[in-house]
Tab-separated table of N, CA and C in Angstrom:
chain	number	residue	atom	x	y	z
A	2	MET	N	99.965	141.133	66.746
A	2	MET	CA	99.498	139.923	66.647
A	2	MET	C	101.097	139.185	66.583
A	3	SER	N	100.667	137.739	67.573
A	3	SER	CA	101.828	137.088	67.139
A	3	SER	C	101.923	136.335	65.933
A	4	THR	N	102.698	135.484	66.240
A	4	THR	CA	102.986	134.687	65.031
A	4	THR	C	102.843	133.597	65.420
A	5	ASP	N	102.061	132.886	66.330
A	5	ASP	CA	101.101	131.820	66.302
A	5	ASP	C	99.745	132.169	65.925
A	6	GLU	N	99.465	133.168	66.420
A	6	GLU	CA	97.916	134.311	66.058
A	6	GLU	C	97.749	134.024	64.569
A	7	ARG	N	99.052	134.792	64.071
A	7	ARG	CA	99.098	134.624	62.718
A	7	ARG	C	98.826	133.334	61.932
A	8	ARG	N	99.512	132.109	61.734
A	8	ARG	CA	99.302	131.040	62.011
A	8	ARG	C	98.460	130.654	61.631
A	9	GLY	N	97.261	130.572	62.835
A	9	GLY	CA	96.297	130.125	63.066
A	9	GLY	C	95.454	130.708	62.090
A	10	SER	N	95.311	132.110	61.462
A	10	SER	CA	94.400	132.826	60.859
A	10	SER	C	94.377	132.117	59.715
A	11	LEU	N	95.587	131.663	59.532
A	11	LEU	CA	95.966	131.556	58.024
A	11	LEU	C	95.915	130.125	57.834
A	12	ARG	N	95.957	129.433	58.663
A	12	ARG	CA	95.271	127.581	58.909
A	12	ARG	C	94.157	128.046	58.406
A	13	ARG	N	93.273	129.106	59.273
A	13	ARG	CA	91.202	128.906	58.616
A	13	ARG	C	91.761	129.181	57.538
A	14	MET	N	92.235	130.312	56.853
A	14	MET	CA	91.929	130.715	55.432
A	14	MET	C	92.221	129.867	54.751
A	15	LEU	N	93.182	129.060	54.537
A	15	LEU	CA	93.484	127.905	53.789
A	15	LEU	C	92.166	127.088	53.458
A	16	ARG	N	91.999	126.301	55.013
A	16	ARG	CA	90.916	125.698	55.199
A	16	ARG	C	89.700	126.376	54.512
A	17	ARG	N	89.232	127.355	54.669
A	17	ARG	CA	88.094	127.698	54.355
A	17	ARG	C	88.033	127.528	52.537
A	18	LEU	N	89.366	128.132	51.977
A	18	LEU	CA	89.554	128.141	50.584
A	18	LEU	C	89.677	126.589	49.713
A	19	THR	N	90.145	125.244	50.790
A	19	THR	CA	90.292	124.109	50.036
A	19	THR	C	89.268	123.345	51.030
A	20	ALA	N	88.140	123.930	51.334
A	20	ALA	CA	86.711	123.194	51.978
A	20	ALA	C	86.122	122.906	50.681
A	21	SER	N	85.247	121.988	50.739
A	21	SER	CA	84.305	121.809	49.373
A	21	SER	C	82.975	122.781	49.902
A	22	GLU	N	81.980	123.013	49.509
A	22	GLU	CA	80.935	123.196	49.755
A	22	GLU	C	80.007	122.687	50.628
A	23	ALA	N	79.961	121.756	50.619
A	23	ALA	CA	79.378	120.771	51.654
A	23	ALA	C	79.583	121.187	52.195
A	24	GLU	N	81.053	121.205	53.021
A	24	GLU	CA	81.433	121.087	54.440
A	24	GLU	C	81.244	122.390	54.939
A	25	ILE	N	81.778	123.518	54.094
A	25	ILE	CA	80.935	124.985	54.646
A	25	ILE	C	79.753	125.280	55.060
A	26	GLU	N	79.304	124.512	53.945
A	26	GLU	CA	77.380	124.641	54.429
A	26	GLU	C	77.192	123.748	55.814
A	27	ALA	N	78.335	122.622	56.311
A	27	ALA	CA	77.561	121.830	57.702
A	27	ALA	C	78.525	122.544	58.354
A	28	GLN	N	79.787	123.205	58.136
A	28	GLN	CA	79.891	124.310	59.349
A	28	GLN	C	79.162	125.056	60.105
A	29	GLU	N	78.673	125.808	58.657
A	29	GLU	CA	77.318	126.935	58.791
A	29	GLU	C	76.397	126.293	59.886
A	30	LEU	N	75.827	125.325	59.562
A	30	LEU	CA	74.831	124.819	60.382
A	30	LEU	C	75.290	124.314	61.440
A	31	LEU	N	76.241	124.201	61.638
A	31	LEU	CA	76.764	124.182	63.312
A	31	LEU	C	76.765	124.712	63.824
A	32	ARG	N	77.026	126.117	63.405
A	32	ARG	CA	77.563	126.981	63.967
A	32	ARG	C	76.375	127.984	64.026
A	33	GLU	N	75.141	127.919	63.220
A	33	GLU	CA	73.960	127.971	63.944
A	33	GLU	C	72.742	127.201	64.778
A	34	SER	N	73.118	126.032	64.363
A	34	SER	CA	72.491	125.007	65.699
A	34	SER	C	73.128	125.487	67.392
A	35	ALA	N	74.482	125.313	67.243
A	35	ALA	CA	74.579	126.001	68.597
A	35	ALA	C	74.477	127.444	68.988
A	36	GLU	N	74.018	128.360	67.976
A	36	GLU	CA	73.394	129.877	68.658
A	36	GLU	C	72.169	129.420	68.767
A	37	HIS	N	71.249	128.676	68.615
A	37	HIS	CA	69.864	128.328	68.748
A	37	HIS	C	69.508	127.477	69.815
A	38	GLY	N	70.874	127.326	70.862
A	38	GLY	CA	70.788	125.815	72.019
A	38	GLY	C	70.939	124.747	71.204
A	39	GLY	N	71.145	124.487	70.219
A	39	GLY	CA	70.567	122.749	69.828
A	39	GLY	C	71.830	121.362	70.036
A	40	MET	N	72.154	120.644	70.330
A	40	MET	CA	72.937	120.054	70.829
A	40	MET	C	73.393	118.873	69.331
A	41	PRO	N	74.319	119.023	69.138
A	41	PRO	CA	74.892	117.943	68.059
A	41	PRO	C	74.652	116.873	67.789
A	42	ALA	N	74.083	116.343	66.217
A	42	ALA	CA	73.357	115.874	66.394
A	42	ALA	C	73.888	113.824	66.511
A	43	ARG	N	74.822	114.080	66.153
A	43	ARG	CA	76.371	113.255	66.254
A	43	ARG	C	76.378	113.030	67.485
A	44	GLN	N	76.076	113.253	68.733
A	44	GLN	CA	76.504	113.088	70.457
A	44	GLN	C	74.822	112.654	70.645
A	45	CYS	N	73.831	113.031	70.039
A	45	CYS	CA	72.371	112.869	71.170
A	45	CYS	C	72.564	111.399	70.917
A	46	CYS	N	72.057	110.596	72.090
A	46	CYS	CA	72.377	108.911	72.531
A	46	CYS	C	70.709	108.333	72.462
A	47	ARG	N	70.483	107.126	72.409
A	47	ARG	CA	68.949	107.006	72.743
A	47	ARG	C	68.803	107.091	73.924
A	48	GLY	N	67.248	107.501	74.195
A	48	GLY	CA	66.717	107.234	74.829
A	48	GLY	C	66.851	109.040	76.269
A	49	GLN	N	67.810	109.806	75.218
A	49	GLN	CA	68.230	111.222	75.713
A	49	GLN	C	67.399	112.271	75.079
A	50	LEU	N	66.710	113.357	76.545
A	50	LEU	CA	66.084	114.326	75.602
A	50	LEU	C	66.972	115.281	75.028
A	51	VAL	N	66.773	115.964	73.730
A	51	VAL	CA	67.490	116.998	73.739
A	51	VAL	C	66.380	117.876	72.227
A	52	ALA	N	67.394	119.084	72.337
A	52	ALA	CA	66.904	119.974	71.029
A	52	ALA	C	68.081	119.608	70.257
A	53	VAL	N	67.869	119.576	68.913
A	53	VAL	CA	68.536	119.763	67.673
A	53	VAL	C	67.787	120.918	66.918
A	54	SER	N	68.608	121.542	66.034
A	54	SER	CA	68.139	122.238	65.265
A	54	SER	C	69.124	122.641	64.099
A	55	GLY	N	68.262	122.542	62.899
A	55	GLY	CA	69.383	122.621	61.896
A	55	GLY	C	67.974	122.609	60.574
A	56	ARG	N	68.210	121.768	59.640
A	56	ARG	CA	67.290	122.585	58.179
A	56	ARG	C	66.812	121.193	57.975
A	57	LEU	N	65.829	120.811	57.033
A	57	LEU	CA	65.281	120.068	56.774
A	57	LEU	C	65.606	119.355	55.051
A	58	ARG	N	65.839	118.661	55.343
A	58	ARG	CA	66.288	117.618	54.021
A	58	ARG	C	65.074	117.374	53.399
A	59	THR	N	64.229	116.883	54.022
A	59	THR	CA	63.287	115.880	53.719
A	59	THR	C	62.398	115.701	54.242
A	60	VAL	N	60.903	115.558	53.298
A	60	VAL	CA	59.849	115.134	53.990
A	60	VAL	C	58.909	114.395	52.884
A	61	VAL	N	58.591	113.417	53.946
A	61	VAL	CA	57.534	112.385	53.369
A	61	VAL	C	56.295	111.788	54.525
A	62	TYR	N	55.279	112.300	53.479
A	62	TYR	CA	54.035	111.280	53.665
A	62	TYR	C	54.140	109.948	53.488
A	63	THR	N	54.291	108.914	54.841
A	63	THR	CA	53.576	107.621	54.569
A	63	THR	C	52.390	107.314	54.778
A	64	PRO	N	52.061	106.567	54.041
A	64	PRO	CA	50.591	106.262	54.484
A	64	PRO	C	50.970	104.540	54.690
A	65	ARG	N	50.316	104.077	55.971
A	65	ARG	CA	50.231	103.142	56.683
A	65	ARG	C	48.930	102.391	56.555
A	66	THR	N	48.377	101.316	57.323
A	66	THR	CA	47.362	101.141	57.131
A	66	THR	C	47.134	100.983	58.212
A	67	ASN	N	47.670	101.028	59.334
A	67	ASN	CA	47.510	101.260	61.059
A	67	ASN	C	47.124	102.729	61.280
A	68	GLN	N	48.409	103.890	60.916
A	68	GLN	CA	48.750	105.047	60.955
A	68	GLN	C	49.505	105.485	59.901
A	69	PRO	N	48.960	106.980	59.549
A	69	PRO	CA	50.007	107.705	58.383
A	69	PRO	C	50.984	108.226	59.466
A	70	THR	N	52.202	108.864	58.994
A	70	THR	CA	53.100	109.308	59.259
A	70	THR	C	53.712	110.575	58.561
A	71	LEU	N	54.504	111.779	59.125
A	71	LEU	CA	54.815	112.533	58.668
A	71	LEU	C	56.269	112.321	59.216
A	72	GLU	N	57.143	112.060	57.996
A	72	GLU	CA	58.471	111.985	58.342
A	72	GLU	C	59.278	113.426	57.555
A	73	ALA	N	60.792	113.807	58.493
A	73	ALA	CA	61.593	114.415	57.925
A	73	ALA	C	62.636	114.389	58.498
A	74	ASP	N	63.711	114.658	57.232
A	74	ASP	CA	65.061	114.357	58.122
A	74	ASP	C	65.541	116.246	58.289
A	75	LEU	N	66.064	116.093	59.928
A	75	LEU	CA	66.540	116.981	60.123
A	75	LEU	C	68.300	116.740	60.299
A	76	TYR	N	68.969	117.648	59.331
A	76	TYR	CA	70.285	118.205	58.798
A	76	TYR	C	71.147	119.163	59.920
A	77	ASP	N	72.166	119.073	60.747
A	77	ASP	CA	72.401	119.771	61.737
A	77	ASP	C	74.108	120.319	61.474
A	78	GLY	N	74.598	119.831	60.217
A	78	GLY	CA	76.028	119.847	59.729
A	78	GLY	C	76.511	118.503	60.015
A	79	SER	N	76.186	117.726	61.200
A	79	SER	CA	76.997	116.801	61.838
A	79	SER	C	76.310	115.331	61.936
A	80	ASP	N	75.163	115.579	61.736
A	80	ASP	CA	74.246	114.196	61.382
A	80	ASP	C	72.687	114.343	60.697
A	81	VAL	N	72.383	113.477	61.106
A	81	VAL	CA	70.558	113.691	60.956
A	81	VAL	C	69.804	112.857	61.975
A	82	VAL	N	68.737	113.527	62.298
A	82	VAL	CA	67.821	112.928	62.924
A	82	VAL	C	66.678	112.796	62.129
A	83	THR	N	65.688	112.131	62.493
A	83	THR	CA	64.872	111.972	61.818
A	83	THR	C	63.312	112.354	62.820
A	84	LEU	N	62.710	113.369	62.192
A	84	LEU	CA	61.022	113.634	62.564
A	84	LEU	C	59.948	112.910	62.641
A	85	VAL	N	59.078	111.730	63.237
A	85	VAL	CA	57.750	111.686	62.625
A	85	VAL	C	57.104	111.888	63.545
A	86	TRP	N	55.940	112.705	62.630
A	86	TRP	CA	54.612	112.768	63.440
A	86	TRP	C	53.802	111.428	63.245
A	87	LEU	N	53.428	111.046	64.395
A	87	LEU	CA	52.543	110.035	63.781
A	87	LEU	C	51.157	110.392	64.065
A	88	GLY	N	50.296	109.621	62.782
A	88	GLY	CA	48.977	110.182	62.797
A	88	GLY	C	48.523	111.647	61.612
A	89	ARG	N	49.800	112.398	61.311
A	89	ARG	CA	49.813	113.597	60.456
A	89	ARG	C	50.086	113.295	59.100
A	90	ARG	N	49.657	114.050	58.404
A	90	ARG	CA	49.426	113.743	57.143
A	90	ARG	C	50.083	114.849	56.016
A	91	HIS	N	50.391	116.235	57.125
A	91	HIS	CA	50.321	117.618	56.393
A	91	HIS	C	50.955	117.924	57.741
A	92	ILE	N	51.705	118.763	57.786
A	92	ILE	CA	51.891	119.946	58.865
A	92	ILE	C	52.108	121.713	57.997
A	93	ALA	N	51.597	122.498	58.408
A	93	ALA	CA	52.069	123.458	57.646
A	93	ALA	C	53.460	124.194	58.141
A	94	GLY	N	54.143	125.136	57.478
A	94	GLY	CA	55.586	124.933	57.127
A	94	GLY	C	56.556	123.927	57.739
A	95	ILE	N	56.460	122.762	57.796
A	95	ILE	CA	57.324	121.419	57.486
A	95	ILE	C	57.223	121.325	56.010
A	96	GLU	N	58.359	121.585	55.768
A	96	GLU	CA	58.825	121.426	53.968
A	96	GLU	C	60.198	121.616	54.251
A	97	PRO	N	60.755	120.754	52.725
A	97	PRO	CA	62.241	120.528	52.309
A	97	PRO	C	62.613	122.042	52.647
A	98	GLY	N	64.216	122.566	53.405
A	98	GLY	CA	64.765	123.992	53.166
A	98	GLY	C	64.714	124.585	54.776
A	99	ARG	N	63.045	124.070	55.199
A	99	ARG	CA	62.889	124.664	56.135
A	99	ARG	C	64.238	124.545	57.301
A	100	HIS	N	64.438	125.797	58.265
A	100	HIS	CA	65.192	126.055	59.201
A	100	HIS	C	64.311	125.855	60.569
A	101	LEU	N	64.695	124.712	61.384
A	101	LEU	CA	63.812	124.537	62.653
A	101	LEU	C	64.830	124.265	64.233
A	102	THR	N	63.901	124.017	65.218
A	102	THR	CA	64.351	123.073	66.258
A	102	THR	C	63.119	122.281	67.155
A	103	ALA	N	63.860	121.008	67.216
A	103	ALA	CA	63.012	120.482	67.823
A	103	ALA	C	63.398	119.522	68.674
A	104	ARG	N	62.420	119.284	70.025
A	104	ARG	CA	62.775	118.991	71.319
A	104	ARG	C	62.132	117.571	71.259
A	105	GLY	N	62.813	116.659	71.542
A	105	GLY	CA	61.961	115.526	72.339
A	105	GLY	C	63.134	114.077	72.783
A	106	ARG	N	63.022	113.217	72.900
A	106	ARG	CA	63.390	111.720	73.611
A	106	ARG	C	63.972	111.279	72.220
A	107	VAL	N	65.044	110.864	72.245
A	107	VAL	CA	65.663	109.989	71.008
A	107	VAL	C	65.048	108.534	71.054
A	108	ALA	N	65.056	108.413	70.177
A	108	ALA	CA	64.744	106.550	69.626
A	108	ALA	C	65.719	106.485	68.739
A	109	ILE	N	66.104	105.118	68.364
A	109	ILE	CA	66.616	104.299	67.712
A	109	ILE	C	65.966	103.896	66.855
A	110	ARG	N	65.928	104.042	65.791
A	110	ARG	CA	65.225	102.694	64.541
A	110	ARG	C	65.958	102.409	63.908
A	111	GLY	N	66.413	101.315	63.376
A	111	GLY	CA	67.400	100.453	62.314
A	111	GLY	C	68.726	101.039	63.251
A	112	ASP	N	69.370	101.812	62.228
A	112	ASP	CA	70.459	102.604	62.539
A	112	ASP	C	70.460	103.864	62.300
A	113	ARG	N	69.496	104.566	62.412
A	113	ARG	CA	68.550	106.090	62.396
A	113	ARG	C	68.159	106.655	63.566
A	114	LYS	N	68.752	107.600	63.624
A	114	LYS	CA	68.142	108.690	65.489
A	114	LYS	C	67.167	109.204	64.991
A	115	VAL	N	65.825	108.999	65.786
A	115	VAL	CA	64.411	109.234	65.508
A	115	VAL	C	64.082	109.861	66.797
A	116	ILE	N	63.201	110.951	67.049
A	116	ILE	CA	62.202	112.067	68.071
A	116	ILE	C	60.923	111.840	67.360
A	117	TYR	N	60.066	110.978	67.711
A	117	TYR	CA	58.778	110.699	67.898
A	117	TYR	C	57.756	111.889	68.327
A	118	ASN	N	56.914	112.658	67.578
A	118	ASN	CA	55.854	113.616	67.836
A	118	ASN	C	56.726	114.784	68.333
A	119	PRO	N	57.482	115.005	67.995
A	119	PRO	CA	58.447	116.362	68.593
A	119	PRO	C	58.094	117.562	68.991
A	120	TYR	N	58.484	118.317	69.940
A	120	TYR	CA	57.975	119.637	70.085
A	120	TYR	C	59.147	120.661	68.873
A	121	TYR	N	58.234	121.701	68.417
A	121	TYR	CA	59.455	122.300	67.093
A	121	TYR	C	58.866	123.614	67.312
A	122	GLU	N	59.744	124.701	66.898
A	122	GLU	CA	59.493	126.148	66.542
A	122	GLU	C	60.391	125.949	65.092
A	123	LEU	N	59.699	126.374	64.573
A	123	LEU	CA	60.073	127.077	63.109
A	123	LEU	C	60.794	128.251	63.330
A	124	GLU	N	62.240	128.339	62.284
A	124	GLU	CA	62.854	129.517	62.374
A	124	GLU	C	62.175	130.805	61.320
A	125	PRO	N	62.582	131.771	61.343
A	125	PRO	CA	61.652	132.721	60.210
A	125	PRO	C	62.822	132.215	59.211
A	126	PRO	N	62.168	132.034	57.366
A	126	PRO	CA	63.130	132.319	56.648
A	126	PRO	C	63.560	133.167	56.520
A	127	LYS	N	64.662	132.732	55.869
A	127	LYS	CA	65.554	133.929	55.612
A	127	LYS	C	65.805	134.646	54.216
């Protein structure tokens, strides 16, 4: 092992020791997202067809007068993408803490990235 390799491994070890729990979790989510073929959410742009993979943070049913919606925030370690299913009150398996991969076209609502009626694949529970 060369001197540069030892320095690099020492830096990685020190980074892991000094990182917060949230930073370590974000790194793990980014790694898992890449393994599932997901694009980092921070790189998603309006109008782009993407596949994002991560963990659902929140799931909220929003009763609206015209059309009910089910909204879920998907976090992949880099950013959040809000998944919105129009006309749905509940979807089996869509619950906080669940890992999934979602595919669709990114829209911007306010300052948030949104995918309406995404195709999704639930990951098996760990």
